[in-house]
């Protein structure tokens, strides 16, 4: 990924504001649409459709049996982190039958958030694999659902089989401030990676 100049957010592009594309990915029902809705400065574009009997046997509803809607294409929102940095947020669909859309959505993304439900860790394996395959830097956001049990961070890291350099943060995707903190953690991660990449060898 080309991060040239990203470590100097006070030096915006010709338009005065640097725009960055960020993906919000994860398994089915991990809170991607909720996060985009809670943090976006604009009314987000969502492509949610009602789950019907036709999805029985197609979508895996284990652990999310009460879920009534699902994203069938993408969610879109945007947020100004500061006067020089605008993030464009693209939420991915979570069900396997819509994964073919991911390749197009990931084009031009500078980084990503992978939302994880600790009650269903396996639901986010595919998203993590896709980040690594496409070499997209990411942070793990543990969406704290009301009935979640607390787990040590290193236990989660081992279970997800991710690098020790990948940040893991807890959040409440329903809360704007909490979701914004996750985005800031991603920006910091990208800046740190950029600084390392620019170090003389």
PDB file of C-alpha atoms in Angstrom:
ATOM      1  CA  UNK A   1       0.000   0.000   0.000  1.00  0.00           C
ATOM      2  CA  UNK A   2       1.280   3.465  -0.840  1.00  0.00           C
ATOM      3  CA  UNK A   3       1.213   5.490   2.385  1.00  0.00           C
ATOM      4  CA  UNK A   4       3.511   8.245   1.158  1.00  0.00           C
ATOM      5  CA  UNK A   5       2.761  11.441   3.022  1.00  0.00           C
ATOM      6  CA  UNK A   6       0.215   9.771   5.264  1.00  0.00           C
ATOM      7  CA  UNK A   7       2.436  10.300   8.288  1.00  0.00           C
ATOM      8  CA  UNK A   8       2.012  14.048   7.808  1.00  0.00           C
ATOM      9  CA  UNK A   9      -1.746  14.648   8.141  1.00  0.00           C
ATOM     10  CA  UNK A  10      -1.097  18.386   8.454  1.00  0.00           C
ATOM     11  CA  UNK A  11       0.008  18.404   4.816  1.00  0.00           C
ATOM     12  CA  UNK A  12      -3.253  17.756   2.962  1.00  0.00           C
ATOM     13  CA  UNK A  13      -3.647  17.293  -0.745  1.00  0.00           C
ATOM     14  CA  UNK A  14      -4.606  19.946  -3.269  1.00  0.00           C
ATOM     15  CA  UNK A  15      -8.231  19.888  -2.121  1.00  0.00           C
ATOM     16  CA  UNK A  16      -7.261  20.792   1.442  1.00  0.00           C
ATOM     17  CA  UNK A  17      -8.435  17.480   2.909  1.00  0.00           C
ATOM     18  CA  UNK A  18      -6.949  14.028   2.526  1.00  0.00           C
ATOM     19  CA  UNK A  19      -9.608  11.393   1.759  1.00  0.00           C
ATOM     20  CA  UNK A  20      -9.043   7.791   2.763  1.00  0.00           C
ATOM     21  CA  UNK A  21     -11.105   4.717   1.927  1.00  0.00           C
ATOM     22  CA  UNK A  22     -11.626   2.399   4.898  1.00  0.00           C
ATOM     23  CA  UNK A  23     -13.329  -0.986   4.859  1.00  0.00           C
ATOM     24  CA  UNK A  24     -15.492  -2.257   7.718  1.00  0.00           C
ATOM     25  CA  UNK A  25     -15.598  -6.020   7.414  1.00  0.00           C
ATOM     26  CA  UNK A  26     -16.470  -9.051   9.504  1.00  0.00           C
ATOM     27  CA  UNK A  27     -18.832 -11.960   9.689  1.00  0.00           C
ATOM     28  CA  UNK A  28     -22.596 -11.988   9.421  1.00  0.00           C
ATOM     29  CA  UNK A  29     -24.202 -10.060  12.292  1.00  0.00           C
ATOM     30  CA  UNK A  30     -20.992  -8.665  13.831  1.00  0.00           C
ATOM     31  CA  UNK A  31     -22.204  -5.029  13.702  1.00  0.00           C
ATOM     32  CA  UNK A  32     -20.815  -3.578  10.485  1.00  0.00           C
ATOM     33  CA  UNK A  33     -23.975  -1.702   9.461  1.00  0.00           C
ATOM     34  CA  UNK A  34     -24.471  -0.558  13.046  1.00  0.00           C
ATOM     35  CA  UNK A  35     -20.971   0.922  13.167  1.00  0.00           C
ATOM     36  CA  UNK A  36     -21.355   2.784   9.873  1.00  0.00           C
ATOM     37  CA  UNK A  37     -24.695   4.196  11.046  1.00  0.00           C
ATOM     38  CA  UNK A  38     -23.393   5.254  14.458  1.00  0.00           C
ATOM     39  CA  UNK A  39     -20.219   7.004  13.318  1.00  0.00           C
ATOM     40  CA  UNK A  40     -21.092   8.542   9.937  1.00  0.00           C
ATOM     41  CA  UNK A  41     -21.362  12.324   9.684  1.00  0.00           C
ATOM     42  CA  UNK A  42     -23.974  11.886   6.959  1.00  0.00           C
ATOM     43  CA  UNK A  43     -27.039   9.716   6.690  1.00  0.00           C
ATOM     44  CA  UNK A  44     -25.421   6.486   5.536  1.00  0.00           C
ATOM     45  CA  UNK A  45     -26.326   4.560   2.441  1.00  0.00           C
ATOM     46  CA  UNK A  46     -27.316   1.028   3.395  1.00  0.00           C
ATOM     47  CA  UNK A  47     -28.498  -1.906   1.317  1.00  0.00           C
ATOM     48  CA  UNK A  48     -30.248  -3.926   3.976  1.00  0.00           C
ATOM     49  CA  UNK A  49     -33.014  -6.330   3.016  1.00  0.00           C
ATOM     50  CA  UNK A  50     -35.366  -8.322   5.211  1.00  0.00           C
ATOM     51  CA  UNK A  51     -34.393 -11.908   5.909  1.00  0.00           C
ATOM     52  CA  UNK A  52     -37.108 -14.259   4.717  1.00  0.00           C
ATOM     53  CA  UNK A  53     -37.802 -17.986   4.777  1.00  0.00           C
ATOM     54  CA  UNK A  54     -35.936 -18.204   1.473  1.00  0.00           C
ATOM     55  CA  UNK A  55     -32.659 -17.729   3.376  1.00  0.00           C
ATOM     56  CA  UNK A  56     -33.245 -20.763   5.601  1.00  0.00           C
ATOM     57  CA  UNK A  57     -30.485 -23.251   4.890  1.00  0.00           C
ATOM     58  CA  UNK A  58     -28.560 -20.603   2.920  1.00  0.00           C
ATOM     59  CA  UNK A  59     -27.447 -18.127   5.607  1.00  0.00           C
ATOM     60  CA  UNK A  60     -25.855 -19.346   8.823  1.00  0.00           C
ATOM     61  CA  UNK A  61     -28.005 -17.825  11.570  1.00  0.00           C
ATOM     62  CA  UNK A  62     -26.354 -19.610  14.482  1.00  0.00           C
ATOM     63  CA  UNK A  63     -25.924 -17.032  17.227  1.00  0.00           C
ATOM     64  CA  UNK A  64     -27.906 -14.368  15.337  1.00  0.00           C
ATOM     65  CA  UNK A  65     -31.315 -15.995  15.098  1.00  0.00           C
ATOM     66  CA  UNK A  66     -33.035 -12.712  16.024  1.00  0.00           C
ATOM     67  CA  UNK A  67     -31.436 -10.820  13.134  1.00  0.00           C
ATOM     68  CA  UNK A  68     -34.181  -9.519  10.819  1.00  0.00           C
ATOM     69  CA  UNK A  69     -32.185  -7.727   8.091  1.00  0.00           C
ATOM     70  CA  UNK A  70     -28.980  -8.248   6.172  1.00  0.00           C
ATOM     71  CA  UNK A  71     -26.658  -6.181   3.965  1.00  0.00           C
ATOM     72  CA  UNK A  72     -26.797  -7.403   0.362  1.00  0.00           C
ATOM     73  CA  UNK A  73     -24.271  -5.073  -1.264  1.00  0.00           C
ATOM     74  CA  UNK A  74     -22.536  -2.468   0.920  1.00  0.00           C
ATOM     75  CA  UNK A  75     -22.953   0.219   3.538  1.00  0.00           C
ATOM     76  CA  UNK A  76     -21.459   3.652   2.931  1.00  0.00           C
ATOM     77  CA  UNK A  77     -20.782   6.594   5.212  1.00  0.00           C
ATOM     78  CA  UNK A  78     -18.109   9.184   5.901  1.00  0.00           C
ATOM     79  CA  UNK A  79     -16.567  10.924   8.879  1.00  0.00           C
ATOM     80  CA  UNK A  80     -14.135  13.805   9.345  1.00  0.00           C
ATOM     81  CA  UNK A  81     -11.450  12.775  11.815  1.00  0.00           C
ATOM     82  CA  UNK A  82     -10.050  16.308  11.796  1.00  0.00           C
ATOM     83  CA  UNK A  83      -9.927  19.276   9.412  1.00  0.00           C
ATOM     84  CA  UNK A  84      -7.368  17.507   7.244  1.00  0.00           C
ATOM     85  CA  UNK A  85      -8.606  13.920   7.165  1.00  0.00           C
ATOM     86  CA  UNK A  86     -11.861  12.490   5.793  1.00  0.00           C
ATOM     87  CA  UNK A  87     -12.605   8.773   5.997  1.00  0.00           C
ATOM     88  CA  UNK A  88     -14.962   7.137   3.504  1.00  0.00           C
ATOM     89  CA  UNK A  89     -16.435   4.033   5.113  1.00  0.00           C
ATOM     90  CA  UNK A  90     -17.446   0.960   3.132  1.00  0.00           C
ATOM     91  CA  UNK A  91     -19.167  -1.835   5.044  1.00  0.00           C
ATOM     92  CA  UNK A  92     -19.011  -5.274   3.449  1.00  0.00           C
ATOM     93  CA  UNK A  93     -21.789  -7.856   3.310  1.00  0.00           C
ATOM     94  CA  UNK A  94     -21.179 -10.674   5.778  1.00  0.00           C
ATOM     95  CA  UNK A  95     -22.844 -13.723   4.244  1.00  0.00           C
ATOM     96  CA  UNK A  96     -20.855 -16.119   2.119  1.00  0.00           C
ATOM     97  CA  UNK A  97     -23.210 -15.795  -0.842  1.00  0.00           C
ATOM     98  CA  UNK A  98     -22.219 -12.085  -1.206  1.00  0.00           C
ATOM     99  CA  UNK A  99     -18.452 -12.505  -0.787  1.00  0.00           C
ATOM    100  CA  UNK A 100     -17.941 -12.199  -4.538  1.00  0.00           C
ATOM    101  CA  UNK A 101     -18.543  -8.439  -4.070  1.00  0.00           C
ATOM    102  CA  UNK A 102     -15.537  -8.044  -1.797  1.00  0.00           C
ATOM    103  CA  UNK A 103     -12.867  -7.808  -4.506  1.00  0.00           C
ATOM    104  CA  UNK A 104     -14.445  -4.695  -5.995  1.00  0.00           C
ATOM    105  CA  UNK A 105     -15.079  -3.115  -2.609  1.00  0.00           C
ATOM    106  CA  UNK A 106     -11.465  -3.512  -1.499  1.00  0.00           C
ATOM    107  CA  UNK A 107      -9.980  -1.641  -4.456  1.00  0.00           C
ATOM    108  CA  UNK A 108      -8.281   1.531  -3.234  1.00  0.00           C
ATOM    109  CA  UNK A 109      -8.799   0.786   0.466  1.00  0.00           C
ATOM    110  CA  UNK A 110      -5.957   2.039   2.652  1.00  0.00           C
ATOM    111  CA  UNK A 111      -6.987   0.029   5.687  1.00  0.00           C
ATOM    112  CA  UNK A 112      -9.796  -1.872   7.351  1.00  0.00           C
ATOM    113  CA  UNK A 113     -11.575  -2.680  10.578  1.00  0.00           C
ATOM    114  CA  UNK A 114     -12.537  -6.302  11.151  1.00  0.00           C
ATOM    115  CA  UNK A 115     -15.460  -6.444  13.567  1.00  0.00           C
ATOM    116  CA  UNK A 116     -15.486  -9.563  15.726  1.00  0.00           C
ATOM    117  CA  UNK A 117     -18.197 -11.086  17.890  1.00  0.00           C
ATOM    118  CA  UNK A 118     -16.282 -13.023  20.559  1.00  0.00           C
ATOM    119  CA  UNK A 119     -19.241 -15.401  20.915  1.00  0.00           C
ATOM    120  CA  UNK A 120     -18.740 -16.436  17.263  1.00  0.00           C
ATOM    121  CA  UNK A 121     -15.050 -15.960  16.457  1.00  0.00           C
ATOM    122  CA  UNK A 122     -15.177 -18.251  13.439  1.00  0.00           C
ATOM    123  CA  UNK A 123     -17.613 -15.894  11.697  1.00  0.00           C
ATOM    124  CA  UNK A 124     -14.768 -13.406  11.120  1.00  0.00           C
ATOM    125  CA  UNK A 125     -12.074 -15.827   9.918  1.00  0.00           C
ATOM    126  CA  UNK A 126     -12.949 -15.219   6.271  1.00  0.00           C
ATOM    127  CA  UNK A 127     -12.653 -11.430   6.629  1.00  0.00           C
ATOM    128  CA  UNK A 128      -9.223 -11.736   8.254  1.00  0.00           C
ATOM    129  CA  UNK A 129      -8.055 -14.103   5.516  1.00  0.00           C
ATOM    130  CA  UNK A 130      -9.209 -11.609   2.890  1.00  0.00           C
ATOM    131  CA  UNK A 131      -7.285  -8.736   4.528  1.00  0.00           C
ATOM    132  CA  UNK A 132      -4.125 -10.808   4.564  1.00  0.00           C
ATOM    133  CA  UNK A 133      -4.640 -12.035   0.986  1.00  0.00           C
ATOM    134  CA  UNK A 134      -5.130  -8.502  -0.342  1.00  0.00           C
ATOM    135  CA  UNK A 135      -2.430  -7.054   1.940  1.00  0.00           C
ATOM    136  CA  UNK A 136      -4.812  -4.553   3.521  1.00  0.00           C
ATOM    137  CA  UNK A 137      -3.646  -3.339   6.973  1.00  0.00           C
ATOM    138  CA  UNK A 138      -6.345  -3.839   9.591  1.00  0.00           C
ATOM    139  CA  UNK A 139      -7.268  -3.655  13.243  1.00  0.00           C
ATOM    140  CA  UNK A 140      -9.514  -6.060  15.109  1.00  0.00           C
ATOM    141  CA  UNK A 141     -12.500  -4.460  16.856  1.00  0.00           C
ATOM    142  CA  UNK A 142     -14.181  -6.658  19.458  1.00  0.00           C
ATOM    143  CA  UNK A 143     -17.822  -5.601  19.395  1.00  0.00           C
ATOM    144  CA  UNK A 144     -18.982  -5.960  23.003  1.00  0.00           C
ATOM    145  CA  UNK A 145     -22.458  -7.487  22.936  1.00  0.00           C
ATOM    146  CA  UNK A 146     -24.454  -7.518  26.207  1.00  0.00           C
ATOM    147  CA  UNK A 147     -23.955 -11.252  26.832  1.00  0.00           C
ATOM    148  CA  UNK A 148     -20.274 -11.397  25.782  1.00  0.00           C
ATOM    149  CA  UNK A 149     -17.793 -12.952  28.177  1.00  0.00           C
ATOM    150  CA  UNK A 150     -14.488 -11.191  28.732  1.00  0.00           C
ATOM    151  CA  UNK A 151     -11.442 -12.872  27.230  1.00  0.00           C
ATOM    152  CA  UNK A 152      -7.751 -11.909  27.542  1.00  0.00           C
ATOM    153  CA  UNK A 153      -6.556 -10.094  24.422  1.00  0.00           C
ATOM    154  CA  UNK A 154      -3.768 -12.611  23.803  1.00  0.00           C
ATOM    155  CA  UNK A 155      -6.297 -15.437  23.980  1.00  0.00           C
ATOM    156  CA  UNK A 156      -8.327 -13.716  21.259  1.00  0.00           C
ATOM    157  CA  UNK A 157      -5.162 -13.097  19.227  1.00  0.00           C
ATOM    158  CA  UNK A 158      -4.226 -16.769  19.376  1.00  0.00           C
ATOM    159  CA  UNK A 159      -7.743 -17.897  18.483  1.00  0.00           C
ATOM    160  CA  UNK A 160      -7.818 -15.582  15.445  1.00  0.00           C
ATOM    161  CA  UNK A 161      -4.216 -16.465  14.540  1.00  0.00           C
ATOM    162  CA  UNK A 162      -3.219 -12.869  13.830  1.00  0.00           C
ATOM    163  CA  UNK A 163       0.114 -11.061  13.994  1.00  0.00           C
ATOM    164  CA  UNK A 164       1.247  -9.561  17.328  1.00  0.00           C
ATOM    165  CA  UNK A 165       1.537  -6.264  15.435  1.00  0.00           C
ATOM    166  CA  UNK A 166      -2.189  -6.172  14.625  1.00  0.00           C
ATOM    167  CA  UNK A 167      -4.036  -3.973  17.164  1.00  0.00           C
ATOM    168  CA  UNK A 168      -7.034  -5.399  19.019  1.00  0.00           C
ATOM    169  CA  UNK A 169      -9.491  -2.939  20.582  1.00  0.00           C
ATOM    170  CA  UNK A 170     -12.851  -3.349  22.276  1.00  0.00           C
ATOM    171  CA  UNK A 171     -15.794  -1.233  21.144  1.00  0.00           C
ATOM    172  CA  UNK A 172     -19.529  -0.747  21.183  1.00  0.00           C
ATOM    173  CA  UNK A 173     -20.524  -0.391  17.518  1.00  0.00           C
ATOM    174  CA  UNK A 174     -23.739   1.376  18.596  1.00  0.00           C
ATOM    175  CA  UNK A 175     -21.790   4.218  20.197  1.00  0.00           C
ATOM    176  CA  UNK A 176     -20.389   6.994  18.001  1.00  0.00           C
ATOM    177  CA  UNK A 177     -17.465   7.858  20.274  1.00  0.00           C
ATOM    178  CA  UNK A 178     -16.490   4.209  20.683  1.00  0.00           C
ATOM    179  CA  UNK A 179     -16.639   3.571  16.929  1.00  0.00           C
ATOM    180  CA  UNK A 180     -14.648   6.733  16.254  1.00  0.00           C
ATOM    181  CA  UNK A 181     -11.963   5.518  18.656  1.00  0.00           C
ATOM    182  CA  UNK A 182     -11.629   2.350  16.569  1.00  0.00           C
ATOM    183  CA  UNK A 183     -11.134   4.426  13.416  1.00  0.00           C
ATOM    184  CA  UNK A 184      -8.481   6.497  15.180  1.00  0.00           C
ATOM    185  CA  UNK A 185      -6.744   3.265  16.253  1.00  0.00           C
ATOM    186  CA  UNK A 186      -6.685   2.223  12.594  1.00  0.00           C
ATOM    187  CA  UNK A 187      -5.202   5.572  11.510  1.00  0.00           C
ATOM    188  CA  UNK A 188      -2.483   5.242  14.150  1.00  0.00           C
ATOM    189  CA  UNK A 189      -1.747   1.712  12.955  1.00  0.00           C
ATOM    190  CA  UNK A 190      -1.417   2.912   9.362  1.00  0.00           C
ATOM    191  CA  UNK A 191       0.913   5.729  10.412  1.00  0.00           C
ATOM    192  CA  UNK A 192       3.096   3.333  12.391  1.00  0.00           C
ATOM    193  CA  UNK A 193       3.320   0.951   9.430  1.00  0.00           C
ATOM    194  CA  UNK A 194       4.198   3.860   7.180  1.00  0.00           C
ATOM    195  CA  UNK A 195       6.967   5.001   9.521  1.00  0.00           C
ATOM    196  CA  UNK A 196       8.431   1.488   9.659  1.00  0.00           C
ATOM    197  CA  UNK A 197       8.304   1.172   5.869  1.00  0.00           C
ATOM    198  CA  UNK A 198      10.238   4.427   5.483  1.00  0.00           C
ATOM    199  CA  UNK A 199      13.012   3.438   7.905  1.00  0.00           C
ATOM    200  CA  UNK A 200      16.420   2.915   6.217  1.00  0.00           C
ATOM    201  CA  UNK A 201      17.436  -0.715   5.838  1.00  0.00           C
TER     202      UNK A 201
END
